[in-house]
Amino acid sequence: IEPGWALLQLLLVVTFSQAEGPVCRLRGDPENPQLSNQGDVMLGGLFPFHNNWKNRQSSYIHKPFPLQCTSVNFRGFQFAQAMLFAVEEINNSTDLLPGISLGYEIYDTCSSIARGVKVALALSNGNEEIIVPSEAPCTKSAQVQAIMGETSSSPCMAIATVIGPFHIPMISHFATCACLSDKVKYPSFLRTIPSDYYQSRALAQLVRYFGWTWVGALRTNDGYGNNGMATFIETAEQLGICLEYSVAFYRTDPPEKIQQVINLIRHSTSKVIVTFLSAKEVYILIKELAQHNLTGYQWVGTEAWISDSKTAVKDKHHILDGAIGLFIPKAHVSGMKEFMLDVKPLNSSGNELFTEFWEELFSCKFSQSGLSDDNEKECTGDEDITEVHNSFTDMSLMPIFNNVYKGVYAVAHALHNILGCNTTCNNKVLLDPFTIKNIRFKTKEGDEVYFDENGDPAAKYEIINWQPTLNGIVDFVTVGLYDASLPADRQMNLENKTIVWAKNSPQVPLSVCSEKCPPGTRKVLQKGKPVCCYDCIRCAEGEFSNVTDSTTCERCPPEFWSNEKRDACVKKETEFLSYEEIMGCLLTVTSLFGTCMTCLVACIFFRYRKTPIVRANNTELSFLLLFSLTLCFLCSLTFIGRPSQWSCMLRHTAFGITFVLCISCVLGKTIVVLMAFRATLPGGNVMKWFGPVQQRLSVVGFTLIQVLICILWLTISPPFPYKNLKQFNNKIIIECALGSAIGFWAVLGYIGLLALLCFVLAFLARKLPDNFNEAKFITFSMLIFCAVWITFIPAYVSSPGKFSVAVEIFAILASSFGLLICIFVPKCYIVLLKPEKNTKKNVMGKGLPKT
């Protein structure tokens, strides 16, 4: 039966339509404005007089019932009153739009996007049915010149999309979504409140200013919250701020979804929560937080609720105490407050709406409405509005009311310009959004009003802090300013005022994932976590960091090393064998002791120079050998002390030449022993070939060869002082670089060659008669000499730093003592302790071969 009845209705409609001719018919039921007043030029208004509506199930068979709005919203009435105040001022002005009266049609959007679009179309089309000839298009001029509103971003996005193609200007006072600045999508949209693009960036800078790098984020799941939070996150990442979580919810979400948000907050470690929420979502949130006793969080809010006294009143558990956020700068419009509070329900054009408003305002009922409760008082219409204190009488949103006021004046100034008003105006011209965008004027309070190319005003904010008072009322204290038009380093300016933080603490709360890394450490990111979560690793040796939260440790310069805290570089300790340290002192004393011993032996020999044992085996060579040994002992002192250019050259050359002189003398004595023994044999006449002159020449010749080697070494590549930075990390070894390693080993090699030759000759003379056998002592001394210098090579190469110098000194002293003791001590023993053996007979007679 139902399908058949529907088909019959369709046929009847078609029949009657054909009979009546072409008709442009309004689709759906007409929408009548809640407030209206006729004028020469009409303005539209879209404000949420109600917060909600009743949900009704649709059968999809019958036409849906009209939306039934519930829960009176006093803020919507305030916005409408601000518009009416501006219209009345303009109509009473003789300077602006003379001879033209402004009318208005104001609709209740009921906080519904769908209804907002519907009533916006009603403002565009009107409600009357139009019949036109068949050849004419079904078009007409717009019902209004401009639309004031809506309050929220999401309804504005929908409405601006629909009316944009008709080029009807829409000026919002409270829609802040940055997306609405897109003139491709929303060509006719303008606003008198700054874009969230600036507010989001300002919030990020505010968070960074207080050192909060680990925050949570809550947003309304609509265009306002999602777009605003997206810009905040983008800016926050650039400033080094990390989000522990970012979650969206909406007031109509099921309780399970709200509970998930509460659980997320409960288990989080961040103590700061940044919100892009409308006041309605904040109401829901603080109610749930209070039930779970979740307090002590630092809230950062936007203009949507940070200065809303209604929100503060509903926060009975002080969840939001200490909140900080941004709001439009304070404003004052003379006469507006008095106008807004001067309302009477029975004298208003929208009698039914104002009746409902009055009943809600005074919690009473008019008699014609029917009393639902005997305890409920009856409204008279003469109630004194100054006796009530609620969100309608609260003027904390005066900056927003001022935005409505400025929007109406912007339209009036644009109309004044395009209508060519002098004494009268031509009211036949249609207003264009691009015309409004180009106007610039000042209000009666001196505020300059203008729009940029995106239809946005200049971005200026006050930084608001929630400071609870003793009587439980929240005081919205301005603690700073933000001006996006200034240079980046001057945009945020906090005044020298006391800020109250969460839990009424005077201390700025700490909200970081990881504590700051002190100097001497570097940050290492924790795997799988945001960049704000890191471990502090101590800098390695030789590296430092002198700033907090350093990401890297820098290497110290070559001559510096990191201190114990690794936060600075200190000059490396320089090391060389000095006279002040124990080892240097011992070696110096040993060297001087050897020198003194040599001088003592020389004195003894000089004292007993005429005795046979001293005169035997060439006295001249003995004294020359003692002289060279003295130089050997003294040359070791050149190895002690800070190396310099001259000391480096002197120590090696002096060592090389004195030792060659010494070995040459020993070699001469060895040859003399051999020659002397040969000369005592029958027919021996070899001493004439190696007499005193030849002995001197041999010593000079052998020494000159070493002198030539040293001259070549010093000429080609001499030794030089060198800072050894590689051997030790924490100290500098100041040593003498060899310059030419070939020169150094040539000097040592030549000494070794002479020592080996001397050892071989002495070894061959070891079986000579005892009295002449000085060769035995020479052999033993050369054995010690060679042993010392053979072991010197690996010890020298493997010894670090100053110890290599000590090894070289020890080798010099040991070999010198070996020569001194082995060659001269036995003779001194005879001279001093056995004088009876110091005779020519004993030296020459005994043991001579018989002939």
Coordinates of C-alpha atoms in Angstrom, one line a residue, residues 46-53 67 69-73 76 107-116 150-152 154-155 250-252 280:
L46 CA 24.5 33.6 12.5
F47 CA 24.9 33.0 16.2
P48 CA 24.5 29.9 18.4
F49 CA 21.6 30.8 20.8
H50 CA 21.5 27.2 21.9
N51 CA 24.3 24.8 22.7
N52 CA 22.6 21.6 21.7
W53 CA 19.6 19.9 20.0
L67 CA 15.7 20.7 14.6
C69 CA 17.3 23.3 20.0
T70 CA 18.0 22.9 23.7
S71 CA 20.3 24.5 26.3
V72 CA 20.3 28.3 26.0
N73 CA 23.7 29.7 25.2
G76 CA 25.3 33.6 21.5
Y107 CA 19.4 33.2 12.9
D108 CA 20.1 30.6 15.6
T109 CA 22.5 28.0 14.3
C110 CA 21.9 25.8 17.4
S111 CA 25.6 24.9 17.4
S112 CA 24.8 22.6 14.4
I113 CA 26.8 22.7 11.2
A114 CA 23.8 21.4 9.2
R115 CA 21.5 24.0 10.6
G116 CA 24.1 26.7 10.1
E150 CA 29.5 32.1 12.8
T151 CA 31.2 31.6 16.1
S152 CA 33.1 28.3 15.6
S154 CA 33.8 24.1 11.6
P155 CA 30.4 25.7 10.9
Y250 CA 34.5 15.7 20.4
R251 CA 31.7 16.5 22.8
T252 CA 29.4 13.9 21.2
K280 CA 32.3 22.7 25.6

